[in-house]
Short mmCIF file of C-alpha atoms in Angstrom, two decimals:
data_model
loop_
_atom_site.label_atom_id
_atom_site.label_comp_id
_atom_site.label_asym_id
_atom_site.label_seq_id
_atom_site.Cartn_x
_atom_site.Cartn_y
_atom_site.Cartn_z
CA SER A 259 -146.57 -123.79 55.08
CA GLN A 260 -150.20 -123.74 55.34
CA THR A 261 -151.81 -124.73 52.02
CA ILE A 262 -155.72 -125.48 52.16
CA HIS A 263 -157.33 -127.84 49.15
CA GLN A 264 -161.12 -127.42 48.18
CA TRP A 265 -162.17 -129.32 45.06
CA PRO A 266 -164.01 -129.87 42.71
CA ALA A 267 -164.12 -126.11 41.50
CA THR A 268 -166.85 -125.85 38.96
CA LEU A 269 -169.98 -128.96 39.52
CA VAL A 270 -173.26 -128.87 37.73
CA GLN A 271 -175.58 -131.14 40.21
CA PRO A 272 -178.88 -132.22 39.13
CA VAL A 273 -182.27 -131.64 41.17
CA GLY A 274 -182.70 -134.11 43.91
CA SER A 275 -179.46 -135.82 44.15
CA PRO A 276 -176.72 -135.66 46.56
CA LEU A 277 -173.89 -133.07 47.16
CA SER A 278 -170.29 -134.07 48.97
CA LEU A 279 -167.56 -131.42 48.66
CA GLU A 280 -164.70 -131.85 50.10
CA CYS A 281 -161.92 -129.64 52.10
CA THR A 282 -158.10 -130.37 53.43
CA VAL A 283 -156.29 -128.46 55.80
CA GLU A 284 -152.22 -128.55 55.11
CA GLY A 285 -149.65 -127.35 57.66
CA THR A 286 -151.51 -126.87 61.08
CA SER A 287 -153.35 -128.98 63.27
CA ASN A 288 -157.09 -128.25 65.46
CA PRO A 289 -157.63 -124.92 62.73
CA ASN A 290 -161.23 -123.74 62.75
CA LEU A 291 -162.66 -124.66 60.03
CA TYR A 292 -165.54 -122.41 57.83
CA TRP A 293 -167.88 -122.86 55.04
CA TYR A 294 -169.07 -119.95 53.87
CA ARG A 295 -171.70 -119.49 50.46
CA GLN A 296 -172.11 -117.09 48.13
CA ALA A 297 -175.49 -116.87 46.18
CA ALA A 298 -175.95 -114.69 43.30
CA GLY A 299 -176.09 -111.14 43.32
CA ARG A 300 -175.18 -111.25 46.94
CA GLY A 301 -172.32 -111.15 49.50
CA LEU A 302 -171.00 -114.16 51.57
CA GLN A 303 -172.80 -116.43 53.74
CA LEU A 304 -171.80 -118.14 56.54
CA LEU A 305 -173.13 -121.55 56.47
CA PHE A 306 -170.63 -123.88 58.99
CA TYR A 307 -167.59 -123.68 61.55
CA SER A 308 -166.14 -126.21 63.34
CA VAL A 309 -163.45 -125.74 66.19
CA GLY A 310 -162.47 -129.38 66.50
CA ILE A 311 -163.34 -133.12 65.09
CA GLY A 312 -167.21 -133.68 65.22
CA GLN A 313 -167.64 -130.54 66.11
CA ILE A 314 -170.36 -128.57 63.67
CA SER A 315 -172.41 -125.06 64.74
CA SER A 316 -174.87 -123.92 61.98
CA GLU A 317 -175.79 -120.87 60.94
CA VAL A 318 -178.99 -120.91 59.23
CA PRO A 319 -181.23 -123.98 58.33
CA GLN A 320 -180.85 -124.85 55.40
CA ASN A 321 -180.72 -128.27 52.55
CA LEU A 322 -177.23 -128.46 53.51
CA SER A 323 -175.20 -130.28 56.72
CA ALA A 324 -171.53 -130.80 57.45
CA SER A 325 -168.83 -132.89 59.01
CA ARG A 326 -166.10 -132.91 60.12
CA PRO A 327 -164.68 -136.37 60.35
CA GLN A 328 -160.48 -135.42 60.84
CA ASP A 329 -158.63 -132.56 62.55
CA ARG A 330 -158.40 -131.18 58.98
CA GLN A 331 -161.17 -132.33 57.00
CA PHE A 332 -163.96 -130.86 56.81
CA ILE A 333 -166.88 -132.39 53.95
CA LEU A 334 -170.54 -130.23 52.55
CA SER A 335 -173.02 -132.40 52.45
CA SER A 336 -176.42 -132.57 51.53
CA LYS A 337 -178.91 -135.72 50.36
CA LYS A 338 -181.23 -134.18 48.03
CA LEU A 339 -179.83 -130.46 46.26
CA LEU A 340 -182.44 -128.23 45.80
CA LEU A 341 -182.01 -125.33 42.99
CA SER A 342 -181.67 -122.68 45.62
CA ASP A 343 -178.81 -124.61 46.69
CA SER A 344 -176.81 -123.36 43.11
CA GLY A 345 -174.02 -120.53 44.17
CA PHE A 346 -170.28 -121.05 45.10
CA TYR A 347 -168.97 -122.28 47.80
CA LEU A 348 -166.06 -121.31 50.20
CA CYS A 349 -164.05 -122.87 52.55
CA ALA A 350 -162.13 -121.23 54.76
CA TRP A 351 -159.94 -121.98 57.81
CA SER A 352 -158.00 -120.18 60.61
CA VAL A 353 -156.11 -121.03 64.11
CA ASP A 354 -156.78 -119.39 66.94
CA GLN A 355 -157.60 -115.61 66.59
CA GLY A 356 -155.69 -115.49 63.46
CA ARG A 357 -157.84 -114.49 60.11
CA ASN A 358 -159.88 -116.67 57.29
CA THR A 359 -157.41 -118.32 54.21
CA PHE A 360 -159.98 -119.29 51.87
CA GLY A 361 -160.18 -122.44 49.69
CA SER A 362 -159.97 -121.36 46.06
CA GLY A 363 -163.72 -121.90 46.18
CA THR A 364 -166.21 -124.26 44.27
CA ARG A 365 -169.38 -123.11 41.93
CA LEU A 366 -172.10 -125.78 42.24
CA THR A 367 -174.63 -124.94 40.16
CA VAL A 368 -178.59 -127.23 40.38
CA VAL A 369 -180.14 -128.35 37.62
CA ALA B 76 -159.77 -111.16 36.52
CA GLN B 77 -160.86 -109.21 39.21
CA SER B 78 -158.28 -108.76 42.35
CA VAL B 79 -157.77 -107.38 45.84
CA THR B 80 -155.47 -105.54 47.20
CA GLN B 81 -155.08 -104.86 51.09
CA LEU B 82 -153.17 -102.19 51.53
CA GLY B 83 -151.62 -102.95 54.94
CA SER B 84 -151.47 -106.03 56.78
CA HIS B 85 -151.82 -104.67 60.58
CA VAL B 86 -153.08 -101.12 60.97
CA SER B 87 -152.95 -100.00 64.78
CA VAL B 88 -154.75 -97.09 65.99
CA SER B 89 -155.81 -95.06 69.50
CA GLU B 90 -159.42 -95.04 70.70
CA GLY B 91 -161.15 -91.97 69.00
CA ALA B 92 -158.66 -92.15 66.08
CA LEU B 93 -159.84 -92.15 62.13
CA VAL B 94 -159.93 -95.93 60.90
CA LEU B 95 -158.36 -95.84 57.83
CA LEU B 96 -157.96 -99.55 56.05
CA ARG B 97 -157.29 -99.27 52.18
CA CYS B 98 -158.40 -101.59 49.36
CA ASN B 99 -157.39 -101.25 45.47
CA TYR B 100 -159.21 -103.75 43.21
CA SER B 101 -159.15 -104.86 39.85
CA SER B 102 -161.71 -105.76 37.13
CA SER B 103 -162.78 -105.83 33.76
CA VAL B 104 -166.45 -105.51 34.54
CA PRO B 105 -168.91 -102.57 36.60
CA PRO B 106 -167.14 -104.26 40.03
CA TYR B 107 -169.52 -104.90 42.97
CA LEU B 108 -167.36 -104.53 45.85
CA PHE B 109 -167.76 -105.55 49.49
CA TRP B 110 -166.03 -105.30 53.19
CA TYR B 111 -166.27 -108.20 55.60
CA VAL B 112 -164.99 -108.09 59.03
CA GLN B 113 -164.15 -110.49 61.44
CA TYR B 114 -164.02 -110.66 64.97
CA PRO B 115 -162.10 -113.07 66.74
CA ASN B 116 -163.07 -117.12 66.49
CA GLN B 117 -165.99 -115.91 64.57
CA GLY B 118 -166.31 -116.36 60.32
CA LEU B 119 -166.94 -113.29 58.02
CA GLN B 120 -169.88 -110.56 58.34
CA LEU B 121 -170.78 -108.20 55.45
CA LEU B 122 -169.90 -104.83 56.86
CA LEU B 123 -171.21 -103.05 53.59
CA LYS B 124 -170.92 -103.42 50.28
CA TYR B 125 -171.32 -101.13 46.95
CA THR B 126 -173.59 -102.31 44.18
CA THR B 127 -174.95 -99.81 41.71
CA GLY B 128 -175.70 -96.05 42.71
CA ALA B 129 -174.26 -93.92 45.80
CA THR B 130 -170.54 -93.79 45.51
CA LEU B 131 -170.74 -93.51 49.21
CA VAL B 132 -170.71 -96.53 51.29
CA LYS B 133 -172.66 -96.83 54.73
CA GLY B 134 -172.17 -99.94 56.51
CA ILE B 135 -173.12 -101.63 60.57
CA ASN B 136 -171.13 -99.49 63.23
CA GLY B 137 -170.73 -96.36 62.35
CA PHE B 138 -168.45 -98.17 58.97
CA GLU B 139 -168.51 -96.59 56.17
CA ALA B 140 -166.46 -96.68 51.89
CA GLU B 141 -166.28 -95.14 48.64
CA PHE B 142 -166.40 -96.21 45.69
CA LYS B 143 -163.87 -94.48 43.73
CA LYS B 144 -163.70 -95.28 39.96
CA SER B 145 -160.40 -93.70 38.86
CA GLU B 146 -158.60 -94.30 41.92
CA THR B 147 -159.96 -98.06 41.67
CA SER B 148 -159.70 -97.72 45.27
CA PHE B 149 -163.23 -99.13 47.80
CA HIS B 150 -161.26 -97.36 51.28
CA LEU B 151 -162.81 -98.23 54.31
CA THR B 152 -163.36 -95.69 57.34
CA LYS B 153 -164.69 -95.06 60.43
CA PRO B 154 -164.73 -91.20 61.97
CA SER B 155 -163.25 -92.89 65.73
CA ALA B 156 -162.21 -96.28 66.73
CA HIS B 157 -163.69 -98.24 69.46
CA MET B 158 -162.56 -101.24 71.15
CA SER B 159 -164.72 -103.44 70.09
CA ASP B 160 -163.49 -102.92 66.23
CA ALA B 161 -160.63 -104.69 67.04
CA ALA B 162 -160.95 -107.29 63.98
CA GLU B 163 -159.92 -108.20 60.70
CA TYR B 164 -161.48 -106.72 57.86
CA PHE B 165 -161.68 -108.27 54.30
CA CYS B 166 -162.28 -106.41 51.21
CA ALA B 167 -163.75 -108.53 48.93
CA VAL B 168 -164.65 -108.26 44.83
CA ARG B 169 -167.05 -109.78 43.20
CA ASN B 170 -166.03 -111.31 39.41
CA ASN B 171 -167.24 -112.50 36.26
CA ASN B 172 -168.55 -116.01 37.55
CA ASN B 173 -170.45 -114.16 40.73
CA ASP B 174 -167.58 -115.88 42.49
CA MET B 175 -165.65 -113.81 44.85
CA ARG B 176 -162.40 -112.79 45.73
CA PHE B 177 -160.82 -111.56 48.89
CA GLY B 178 -157.74 -109.60 49.75
CA ALA B 179 -155.12 -110.96 52.64
CA GLY B 180 -157.26 -108.80 54.87
CA THR B 181 -155.76 -106.30 57.66
CA ARG B 182 -155.82 -106.73 60.93
CA LEU B 183 -156.75 -103.96 63.31
CA THR B 184 -155.93 -103.04 66.77
CA VAL B 185 -157.34 -100.30 68.89
CA LYS B 186 -155.41 -99.29 71.59
CA PRO B 187 -156.81 -97.97 74.40
#
């Protein structure tokens, strides 16, 4: 069966520090992968999606970047965090035209 | 803890028919509720949300949802389905930590 792992669950980082959130999927091949963010008081916003290794599409300009070094690995990064990067980050995957399956999320607090 | 249940993983309607996608939630605090749509090979898009105030919320593409506290429901409706409405629909609730919890999703198929 397919599973998705996202870590860490919570993270507190100082302003200006780097960020790396990792997401891996098991039990499927060539999934579409997504990173979403939910800022406080708002709904979910798509940040990046990937249809294959090394293929990243960005939905909004921001302080973040994403990479897909392997078929089932999706990494969200930042070189220097801003206070406004605080939020809840969700990784998700889908296959072909299937529905998104979500990871458990990461609560990032930038202080 | 907050949670969301979507009844029916797959709903099929004829073009022009009423669309009804069911969502029930559990929440220990006044909920913020959301409906998202996902078209094939795309990410989630916000359809509508309920925070406070009027319990009937209107969203994009002719969809609306009504918050019914007594029934702990937030069902999504559209009077007349269009072929372009075929997609996955997700109900979500914002939890105590301001994090989102999603339902499993409902796939809407529209028949000509």
